[in-house]
PDB file of C-alpha atoms in Angstrom:
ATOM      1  CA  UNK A 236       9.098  29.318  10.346  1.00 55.00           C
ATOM      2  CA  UNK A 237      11.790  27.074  11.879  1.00 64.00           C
ATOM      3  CA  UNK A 238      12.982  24.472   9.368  1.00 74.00           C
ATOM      4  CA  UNK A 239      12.662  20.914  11.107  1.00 79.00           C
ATOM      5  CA  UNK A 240      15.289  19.740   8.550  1.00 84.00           C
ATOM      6  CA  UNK A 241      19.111  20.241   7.618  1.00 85.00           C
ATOM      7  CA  UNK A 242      18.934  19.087   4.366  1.00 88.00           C
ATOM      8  CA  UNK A 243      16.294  18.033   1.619  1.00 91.00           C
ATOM      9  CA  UNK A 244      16.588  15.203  -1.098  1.00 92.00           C
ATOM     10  CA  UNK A 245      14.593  14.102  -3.637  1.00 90.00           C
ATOM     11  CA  UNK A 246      14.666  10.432  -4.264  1.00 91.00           C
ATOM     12  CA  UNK A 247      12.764   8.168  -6.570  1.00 89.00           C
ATOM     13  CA  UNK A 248      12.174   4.426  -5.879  1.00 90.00           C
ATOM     14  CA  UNK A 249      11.648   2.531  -9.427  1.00 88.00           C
ATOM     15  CA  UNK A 250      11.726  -0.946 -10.252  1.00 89.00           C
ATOM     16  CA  UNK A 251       8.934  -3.637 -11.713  1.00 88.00           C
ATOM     17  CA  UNK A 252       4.934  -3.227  -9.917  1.00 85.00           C
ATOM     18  CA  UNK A 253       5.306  -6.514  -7.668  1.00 88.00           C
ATOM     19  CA  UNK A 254       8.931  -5.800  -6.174  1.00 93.00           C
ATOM     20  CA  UNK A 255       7.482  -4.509  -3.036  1.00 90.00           C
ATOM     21  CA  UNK A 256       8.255  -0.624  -3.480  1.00 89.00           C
ATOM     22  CA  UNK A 257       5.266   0.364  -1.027  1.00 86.00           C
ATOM     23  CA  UNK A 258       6.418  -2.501   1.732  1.00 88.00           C
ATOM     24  CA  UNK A 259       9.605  -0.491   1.814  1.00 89.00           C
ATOM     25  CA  UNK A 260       7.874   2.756   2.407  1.00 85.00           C
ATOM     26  CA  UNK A 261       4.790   1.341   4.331  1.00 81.00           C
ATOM     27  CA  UNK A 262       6.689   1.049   8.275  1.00 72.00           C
ATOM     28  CA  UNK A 263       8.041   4.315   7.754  1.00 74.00           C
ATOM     29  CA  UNK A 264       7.016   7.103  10.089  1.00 63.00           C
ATOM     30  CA  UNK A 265       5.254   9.809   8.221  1.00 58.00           C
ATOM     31  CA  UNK A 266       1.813   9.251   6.515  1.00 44.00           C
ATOM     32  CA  UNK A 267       1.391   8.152   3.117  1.00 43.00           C
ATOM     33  CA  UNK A 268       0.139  11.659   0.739  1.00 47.00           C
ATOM     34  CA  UNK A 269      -0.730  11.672  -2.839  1.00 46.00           C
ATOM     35  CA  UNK A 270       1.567  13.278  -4.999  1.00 46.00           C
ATOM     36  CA  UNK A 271      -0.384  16.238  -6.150  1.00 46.00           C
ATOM     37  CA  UNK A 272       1.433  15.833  -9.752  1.00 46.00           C
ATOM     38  CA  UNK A 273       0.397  12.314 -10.536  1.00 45.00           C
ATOM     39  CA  UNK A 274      -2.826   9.893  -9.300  1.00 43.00           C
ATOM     40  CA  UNK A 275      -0.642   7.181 -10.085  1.00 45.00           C
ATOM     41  CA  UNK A 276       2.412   8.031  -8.195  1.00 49.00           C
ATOM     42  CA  UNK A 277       2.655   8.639  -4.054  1.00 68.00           C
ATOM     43  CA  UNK A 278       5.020  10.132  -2.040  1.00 75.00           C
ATOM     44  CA  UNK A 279       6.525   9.461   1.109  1.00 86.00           C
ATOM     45  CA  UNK A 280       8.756  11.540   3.629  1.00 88.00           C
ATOM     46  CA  UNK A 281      10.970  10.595   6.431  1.00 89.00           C
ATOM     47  CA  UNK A 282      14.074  12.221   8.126  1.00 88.00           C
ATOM     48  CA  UNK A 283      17.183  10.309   9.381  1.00 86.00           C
ATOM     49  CA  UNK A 284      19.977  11.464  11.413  1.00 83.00           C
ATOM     50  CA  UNK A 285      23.446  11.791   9.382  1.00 81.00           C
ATOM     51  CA  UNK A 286      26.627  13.111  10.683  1.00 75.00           C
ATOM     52  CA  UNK A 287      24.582  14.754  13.339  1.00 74.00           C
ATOM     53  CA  UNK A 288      22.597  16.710  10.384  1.00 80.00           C
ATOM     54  CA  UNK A 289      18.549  15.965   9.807  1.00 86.00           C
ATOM     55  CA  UNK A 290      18.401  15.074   6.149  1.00 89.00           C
ATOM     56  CA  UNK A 291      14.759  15.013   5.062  1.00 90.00           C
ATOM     57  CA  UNK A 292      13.816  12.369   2.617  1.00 92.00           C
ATOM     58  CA  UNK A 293      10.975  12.538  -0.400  1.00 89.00           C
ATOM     59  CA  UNK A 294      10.447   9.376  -1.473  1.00 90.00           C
ATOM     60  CA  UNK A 295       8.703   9.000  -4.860  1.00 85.00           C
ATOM     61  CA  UNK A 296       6.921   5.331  -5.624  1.00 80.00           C
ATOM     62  CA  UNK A 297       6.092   4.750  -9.043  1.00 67.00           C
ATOM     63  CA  UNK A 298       3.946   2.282 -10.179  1.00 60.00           C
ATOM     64  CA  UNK A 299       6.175   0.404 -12.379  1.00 51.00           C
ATOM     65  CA  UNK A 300       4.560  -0.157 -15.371  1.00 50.00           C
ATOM     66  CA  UNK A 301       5.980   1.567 -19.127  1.00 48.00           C
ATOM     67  CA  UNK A 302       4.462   4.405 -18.115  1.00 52.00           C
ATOM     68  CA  UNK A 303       7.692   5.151 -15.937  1.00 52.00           C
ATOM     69  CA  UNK A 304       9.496   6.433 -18.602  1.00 53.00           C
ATOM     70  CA  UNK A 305       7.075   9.754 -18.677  1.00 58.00           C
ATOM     71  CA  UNK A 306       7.106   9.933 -15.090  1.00 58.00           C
ATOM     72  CA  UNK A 307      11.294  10.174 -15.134  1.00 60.00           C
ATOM     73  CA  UNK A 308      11.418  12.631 -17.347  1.00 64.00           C
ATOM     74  CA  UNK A 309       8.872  14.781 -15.480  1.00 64.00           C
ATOM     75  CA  UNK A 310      10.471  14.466 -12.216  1.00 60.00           C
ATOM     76  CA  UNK A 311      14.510  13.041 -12.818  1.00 63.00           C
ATOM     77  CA  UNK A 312      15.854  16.776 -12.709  1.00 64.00           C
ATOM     78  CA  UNK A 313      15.416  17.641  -9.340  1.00 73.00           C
ATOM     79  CA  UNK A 314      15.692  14.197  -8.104  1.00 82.00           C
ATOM     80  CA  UNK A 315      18.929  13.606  -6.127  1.00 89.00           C
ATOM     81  CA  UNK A 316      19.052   9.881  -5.688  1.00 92.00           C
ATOM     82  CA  UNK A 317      17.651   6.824  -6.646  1.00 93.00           C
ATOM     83  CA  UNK A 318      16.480   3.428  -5.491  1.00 94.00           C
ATOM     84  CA  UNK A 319      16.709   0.593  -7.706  1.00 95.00           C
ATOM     85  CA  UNK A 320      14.279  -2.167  -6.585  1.00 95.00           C
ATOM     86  CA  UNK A 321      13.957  -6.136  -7.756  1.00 96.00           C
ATOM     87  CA  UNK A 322      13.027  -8.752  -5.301  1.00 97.00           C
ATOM     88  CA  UNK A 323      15.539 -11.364  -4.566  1.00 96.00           C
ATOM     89  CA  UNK A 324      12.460 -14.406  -5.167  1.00 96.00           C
ATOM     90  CA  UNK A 325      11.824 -12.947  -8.954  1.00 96.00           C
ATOM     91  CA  UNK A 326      15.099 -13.117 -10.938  1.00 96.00           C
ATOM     92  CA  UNK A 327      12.803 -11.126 -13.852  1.00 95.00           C
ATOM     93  CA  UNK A 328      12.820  -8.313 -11.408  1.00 95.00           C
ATOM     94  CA  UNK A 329      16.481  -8.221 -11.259  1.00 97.00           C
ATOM     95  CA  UNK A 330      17.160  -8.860 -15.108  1.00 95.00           C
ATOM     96  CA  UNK A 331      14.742  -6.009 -15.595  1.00 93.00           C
ATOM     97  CA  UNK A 332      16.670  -3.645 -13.320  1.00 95.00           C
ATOM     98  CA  UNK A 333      18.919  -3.246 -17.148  1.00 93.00           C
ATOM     99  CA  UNK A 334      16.078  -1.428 -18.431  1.00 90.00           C
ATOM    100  CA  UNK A 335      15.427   1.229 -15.532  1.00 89.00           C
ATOM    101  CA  UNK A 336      19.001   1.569 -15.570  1.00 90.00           C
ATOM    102  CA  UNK A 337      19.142   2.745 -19.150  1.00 89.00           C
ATOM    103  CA  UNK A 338      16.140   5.090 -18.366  1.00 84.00           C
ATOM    104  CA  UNK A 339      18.124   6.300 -15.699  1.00 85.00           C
ATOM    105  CA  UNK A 340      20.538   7.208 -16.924  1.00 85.00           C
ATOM    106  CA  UNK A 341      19.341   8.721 -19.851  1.00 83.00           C
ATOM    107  CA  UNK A 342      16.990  11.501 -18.340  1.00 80.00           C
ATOM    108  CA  UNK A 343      19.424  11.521 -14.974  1.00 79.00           C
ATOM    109  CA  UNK A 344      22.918  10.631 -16.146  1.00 83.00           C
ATOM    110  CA  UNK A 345      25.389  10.316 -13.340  1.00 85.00           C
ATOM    111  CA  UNK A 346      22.629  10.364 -10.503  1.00 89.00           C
ATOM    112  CA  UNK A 347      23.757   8.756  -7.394  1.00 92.00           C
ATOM    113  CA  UNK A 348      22.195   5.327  -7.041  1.00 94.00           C
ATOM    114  CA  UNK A 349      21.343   2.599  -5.033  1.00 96.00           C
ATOM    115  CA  UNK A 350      20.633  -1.420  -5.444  1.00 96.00           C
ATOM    116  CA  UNK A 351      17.835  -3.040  -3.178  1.00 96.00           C
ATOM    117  CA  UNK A 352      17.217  -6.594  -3.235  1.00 96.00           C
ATOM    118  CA  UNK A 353      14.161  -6.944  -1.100  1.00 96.00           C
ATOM    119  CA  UNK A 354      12.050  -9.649   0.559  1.00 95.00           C
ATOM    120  CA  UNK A 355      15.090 -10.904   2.180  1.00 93.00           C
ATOM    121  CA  UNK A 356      13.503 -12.596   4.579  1.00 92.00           C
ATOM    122  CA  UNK A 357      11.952 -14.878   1.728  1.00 94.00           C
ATOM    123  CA  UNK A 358      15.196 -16.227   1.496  1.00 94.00           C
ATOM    124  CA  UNK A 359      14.847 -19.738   1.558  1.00 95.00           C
ATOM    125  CA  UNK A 360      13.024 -18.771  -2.116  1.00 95.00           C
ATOM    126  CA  UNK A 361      16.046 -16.922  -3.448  1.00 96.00           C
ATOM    127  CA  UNK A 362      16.983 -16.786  -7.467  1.00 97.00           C
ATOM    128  CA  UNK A 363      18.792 -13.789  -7.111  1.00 96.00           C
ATOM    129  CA  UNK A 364      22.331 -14.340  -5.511  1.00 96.00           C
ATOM    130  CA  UNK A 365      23.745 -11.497  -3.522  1.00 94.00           C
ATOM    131  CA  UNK A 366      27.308 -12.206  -4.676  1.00 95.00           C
ATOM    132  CA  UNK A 367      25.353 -11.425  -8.456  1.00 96.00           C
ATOM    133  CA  UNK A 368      23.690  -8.094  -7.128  1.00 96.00           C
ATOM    134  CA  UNK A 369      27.322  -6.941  -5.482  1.00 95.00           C
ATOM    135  CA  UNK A 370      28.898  -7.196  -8.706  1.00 96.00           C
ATOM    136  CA  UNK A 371      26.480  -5.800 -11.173  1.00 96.00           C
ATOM    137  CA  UNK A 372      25.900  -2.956  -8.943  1.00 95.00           C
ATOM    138  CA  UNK A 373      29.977  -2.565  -8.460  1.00 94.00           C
ATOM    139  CA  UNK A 374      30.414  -2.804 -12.438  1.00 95.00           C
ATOM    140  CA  UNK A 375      27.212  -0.083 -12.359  1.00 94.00           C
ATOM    141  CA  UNK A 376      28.972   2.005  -9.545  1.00 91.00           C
ATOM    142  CA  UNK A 377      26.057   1.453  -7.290  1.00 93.00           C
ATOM    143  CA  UNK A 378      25.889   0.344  -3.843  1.00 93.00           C
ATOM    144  CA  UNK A 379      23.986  -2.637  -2.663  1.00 94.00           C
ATOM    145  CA  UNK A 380      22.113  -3.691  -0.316  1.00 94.00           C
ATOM    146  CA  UNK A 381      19.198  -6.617   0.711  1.00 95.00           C
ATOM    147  CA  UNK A 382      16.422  -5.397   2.731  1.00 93.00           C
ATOM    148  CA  UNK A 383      13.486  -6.711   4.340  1.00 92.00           C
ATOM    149  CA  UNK A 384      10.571  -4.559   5.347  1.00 91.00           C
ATOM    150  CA  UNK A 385       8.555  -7.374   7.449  1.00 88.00           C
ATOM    151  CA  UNK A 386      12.424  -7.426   9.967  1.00 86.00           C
ATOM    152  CA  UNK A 387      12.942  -3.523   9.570  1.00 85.00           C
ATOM    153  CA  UNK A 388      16.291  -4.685   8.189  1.00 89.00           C
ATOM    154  CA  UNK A 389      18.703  -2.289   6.450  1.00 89.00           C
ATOM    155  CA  UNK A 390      16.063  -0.293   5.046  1.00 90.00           C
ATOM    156  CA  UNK A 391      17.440   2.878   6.814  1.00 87.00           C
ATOM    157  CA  UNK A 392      20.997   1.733   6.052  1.00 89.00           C
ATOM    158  CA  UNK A 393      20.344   2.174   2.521  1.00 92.00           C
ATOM    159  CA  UNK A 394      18.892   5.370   2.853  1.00 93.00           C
ATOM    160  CA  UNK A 395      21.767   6.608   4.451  1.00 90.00           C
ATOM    161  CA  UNK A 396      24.260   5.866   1.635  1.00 91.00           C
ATOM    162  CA  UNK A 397      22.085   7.063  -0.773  1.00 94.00           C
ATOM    163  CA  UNK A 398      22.009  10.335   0.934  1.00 92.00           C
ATOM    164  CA  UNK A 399      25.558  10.155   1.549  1.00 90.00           C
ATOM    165  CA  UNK A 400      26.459  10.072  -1.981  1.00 91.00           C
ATOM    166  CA  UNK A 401      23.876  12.498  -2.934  1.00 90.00           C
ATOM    167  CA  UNK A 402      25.615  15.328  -0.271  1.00 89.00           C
ATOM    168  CA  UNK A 403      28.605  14.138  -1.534  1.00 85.00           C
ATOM    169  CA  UNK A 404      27.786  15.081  -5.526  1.00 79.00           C
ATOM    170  CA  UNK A 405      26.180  18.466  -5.082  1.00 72.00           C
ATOM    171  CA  UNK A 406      29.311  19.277  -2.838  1.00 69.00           C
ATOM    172  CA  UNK A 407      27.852  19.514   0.637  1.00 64.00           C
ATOM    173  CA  UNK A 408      29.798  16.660   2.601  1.00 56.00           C
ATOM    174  CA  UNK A 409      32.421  19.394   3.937  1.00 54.00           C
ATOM    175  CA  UNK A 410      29.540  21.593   5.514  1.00 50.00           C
ATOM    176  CA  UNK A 411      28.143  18.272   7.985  1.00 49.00           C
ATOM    177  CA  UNK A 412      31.716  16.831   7.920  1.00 50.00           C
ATOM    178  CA  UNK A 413      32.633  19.875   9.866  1.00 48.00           C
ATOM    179  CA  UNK A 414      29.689  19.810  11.938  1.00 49.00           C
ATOM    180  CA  UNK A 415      29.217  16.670  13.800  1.00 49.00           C
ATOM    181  CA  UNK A 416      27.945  16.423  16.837  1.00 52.00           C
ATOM    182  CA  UNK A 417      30.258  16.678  19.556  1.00 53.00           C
ATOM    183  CA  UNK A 418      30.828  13.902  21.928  1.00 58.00           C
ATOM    184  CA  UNK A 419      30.334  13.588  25.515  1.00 65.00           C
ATOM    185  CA  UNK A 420      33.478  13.870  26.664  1.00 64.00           C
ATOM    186  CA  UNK A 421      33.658  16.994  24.922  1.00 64.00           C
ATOM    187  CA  UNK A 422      30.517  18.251  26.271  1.00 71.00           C
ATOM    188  CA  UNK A 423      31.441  17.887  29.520  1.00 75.00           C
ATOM    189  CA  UNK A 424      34.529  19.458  29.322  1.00 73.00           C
ATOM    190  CA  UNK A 425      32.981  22.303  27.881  1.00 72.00           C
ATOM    191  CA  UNK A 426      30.512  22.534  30.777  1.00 78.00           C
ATOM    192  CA  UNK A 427      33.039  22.405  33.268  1.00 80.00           C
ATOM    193  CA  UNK A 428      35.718  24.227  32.504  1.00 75.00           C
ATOM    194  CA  UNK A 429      32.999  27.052  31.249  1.00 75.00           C
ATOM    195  CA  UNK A 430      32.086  27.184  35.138  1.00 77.00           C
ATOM    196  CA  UNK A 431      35.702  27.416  36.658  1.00 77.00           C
ATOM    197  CA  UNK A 432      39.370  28.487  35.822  1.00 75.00           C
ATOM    198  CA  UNK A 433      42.298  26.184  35.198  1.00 69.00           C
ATOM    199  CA  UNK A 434      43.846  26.588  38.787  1.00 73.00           C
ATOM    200  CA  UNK A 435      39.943  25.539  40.711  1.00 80.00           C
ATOM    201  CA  UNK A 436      40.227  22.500  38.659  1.00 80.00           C
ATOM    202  CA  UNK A 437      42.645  20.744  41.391  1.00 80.00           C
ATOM    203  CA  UNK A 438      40.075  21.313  44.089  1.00 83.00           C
ATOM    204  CA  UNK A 439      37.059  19.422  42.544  1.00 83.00           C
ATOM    205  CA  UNK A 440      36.398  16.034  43.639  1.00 83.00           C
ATOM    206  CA  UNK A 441      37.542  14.075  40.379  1.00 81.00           C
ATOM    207  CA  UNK A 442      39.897  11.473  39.334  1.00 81.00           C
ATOM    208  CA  UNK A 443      43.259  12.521  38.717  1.00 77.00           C
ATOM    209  CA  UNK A 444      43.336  11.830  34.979  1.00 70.00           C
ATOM    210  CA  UNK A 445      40.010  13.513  34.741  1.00 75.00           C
ATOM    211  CA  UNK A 446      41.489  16.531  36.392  1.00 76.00           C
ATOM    212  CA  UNK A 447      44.515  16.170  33.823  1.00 70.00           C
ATOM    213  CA  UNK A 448      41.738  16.312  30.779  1.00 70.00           C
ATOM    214  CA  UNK A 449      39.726  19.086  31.912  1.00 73.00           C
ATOM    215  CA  UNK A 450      43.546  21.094  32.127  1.00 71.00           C
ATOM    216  CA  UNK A 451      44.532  20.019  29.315  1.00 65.00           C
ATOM    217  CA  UNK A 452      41.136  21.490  27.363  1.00 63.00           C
ATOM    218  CA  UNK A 453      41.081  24.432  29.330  1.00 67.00           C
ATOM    219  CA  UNK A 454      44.652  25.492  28.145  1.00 61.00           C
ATOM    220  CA  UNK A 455      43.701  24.461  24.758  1.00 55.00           C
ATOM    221  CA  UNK A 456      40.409  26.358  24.872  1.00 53.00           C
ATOM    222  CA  UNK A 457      42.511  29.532  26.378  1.00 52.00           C
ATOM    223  CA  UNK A 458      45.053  29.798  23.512  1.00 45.00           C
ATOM    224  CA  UNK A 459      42.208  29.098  20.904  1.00 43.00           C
ATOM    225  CA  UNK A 460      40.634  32.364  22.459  1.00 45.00           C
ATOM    226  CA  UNK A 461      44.098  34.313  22.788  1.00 48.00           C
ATOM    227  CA  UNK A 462      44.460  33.183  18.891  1.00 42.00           C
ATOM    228  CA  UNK A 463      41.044  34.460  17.773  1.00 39.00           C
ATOM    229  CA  UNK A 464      41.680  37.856  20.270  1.00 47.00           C
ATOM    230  CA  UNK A 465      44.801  38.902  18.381  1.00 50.00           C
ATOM    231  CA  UNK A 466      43.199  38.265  14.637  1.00 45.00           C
ATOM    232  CA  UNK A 467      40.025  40.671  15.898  1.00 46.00           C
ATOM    233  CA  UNK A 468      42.999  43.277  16.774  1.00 47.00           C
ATOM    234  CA  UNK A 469      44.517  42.412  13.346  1.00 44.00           C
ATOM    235  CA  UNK A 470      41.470  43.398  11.390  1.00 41.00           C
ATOM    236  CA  UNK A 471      41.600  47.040  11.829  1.00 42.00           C
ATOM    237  CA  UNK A 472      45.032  46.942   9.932  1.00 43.00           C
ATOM    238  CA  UNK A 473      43.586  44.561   7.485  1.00 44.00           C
ATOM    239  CA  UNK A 474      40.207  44.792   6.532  1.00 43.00           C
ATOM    240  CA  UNK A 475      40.286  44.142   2.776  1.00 40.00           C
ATOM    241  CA  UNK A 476      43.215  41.857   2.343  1.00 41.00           C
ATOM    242  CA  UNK A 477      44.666  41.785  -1.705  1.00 44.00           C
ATOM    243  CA  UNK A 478      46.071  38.530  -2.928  1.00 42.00           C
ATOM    244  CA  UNK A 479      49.544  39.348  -2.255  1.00 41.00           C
ATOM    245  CA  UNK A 480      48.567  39.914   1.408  1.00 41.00           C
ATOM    246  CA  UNK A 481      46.388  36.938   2.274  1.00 40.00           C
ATOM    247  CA  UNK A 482      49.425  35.110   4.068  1.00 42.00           C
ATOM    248  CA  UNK A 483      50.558  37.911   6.277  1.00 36.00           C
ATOM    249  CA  UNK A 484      46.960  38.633   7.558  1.00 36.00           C
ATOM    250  CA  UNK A 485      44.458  35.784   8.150  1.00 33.00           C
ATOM    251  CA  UNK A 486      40.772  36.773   9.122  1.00 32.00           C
ATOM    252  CA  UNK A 487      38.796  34.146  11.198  1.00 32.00           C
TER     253      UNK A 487
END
């Protein structure tokens, strides 16, 4: 069965009961499911697009009350991220954000994380100044962001980083890094020149410096192939390459 994912993280959301955890998760696309694990906890998927990779999400509400600190412990080890939650109208929330740092970090230590304020369109209410929540988060080595479910407002932004750094700690930003999507331009040129030769490129009805591009790619694209032709040729004299012979015969 075809996987309708790239990659799969785990992330928790944690924070105090009346922060608004399920407002964050409410607007997103898939349904709601019980966690089979816990009554008291629910679980939430959603997929955004990163670096032209699908990265699914599992996003794990707690219920904020002491009984988090079983609840990490069960499920911190094959979490990948987390979402640290206060609402910018309750400056408890974010004073308590110490303590589910410190539980954090000791059943997760070194966990990628991120700092929501949320409710921001409550603003006018504030006791939580942003300028407060960049620098505790910078002095925590968190980034940090202010959301608002009700506008839809940089709720997938923060996903994003968080799933960002958590690619980037298990060592798998290189593998989408050197996938992106490619872009039109290079679509195109792909489609053309894949459908005629370098000297039929004069006769089609395009601007000059279009004509110049596609050339230019199809030359490129021809000693690319020439390149990869000659290494294929190379491997019957090379198959199993030693250390001291790695320079003098590259396989592709």
């Amino acid at each position: 069965m075809t996987k309708d994912y790239d990659y799969l993280l785990k992330v928790l959301l944690v924070g105090d009961s009346d922060v608004g955890k399920h407002e964050i998760l409410s607007n997103l696309e898939d349904p709601t499911t019980e966690s089979p694990f816990c009554s008291n906890n629910a679980y939430k998927t959603t997929t955004i697009l990163l670096e032209g990779k699908r990265v699914k999400l599992q996003l794990w509400d707690t219920s904020g009350q002491g009984r988090f600190c079983t609840i990490i412990r069960s499920y911190s080890r094959g979490a990948q991220g987390i979402i640290l939650v206060y609402d910018i109208t309750n400056k408890w929330s974010f004073d308590g954000i110490d303590r589910w740092l410190k539980e954090v970090e000791e059943h997760a230590p070194g966990i990628p994380k991120v700092l929501v304020g949320n409710r921001l369109h409550l603003a006018f209410k504030r006791q939580v100044a942003a300028k407060q929540a960049e620098s505790y988060a910078s002095r925590n080595n968190m980034s940090c962001f202010e959301i608002s479910p009700l506008c839809d407002f940089n709720i997938r932004e923060s996903f994003c980083e968080l799933a960002r750094m958590a690619l980037h700690r298990n060592g798998m930003e290189h593998i989408w890094r050197s996938n992106k999507v490619l872009s039109l331009q290079e679509l195109c040129c792909r489609t053309i020149v894949r459908r005629t030769s370098v000297y039929a490129i004069d006769s089609l009805p395009l601007p000059t410096s279009v004509k110049s591009t596609l050339k230019s790619y199809a030359l490129t694209t021809s000693q690319c192939f020439n390149s990869l032709t000659q290494n294929s040729k190379s491997r019957n004299r090379c198959k199993t390459p030693t250390s001291s012979s790695r320079n003098s015969c590259t396989i592709a």
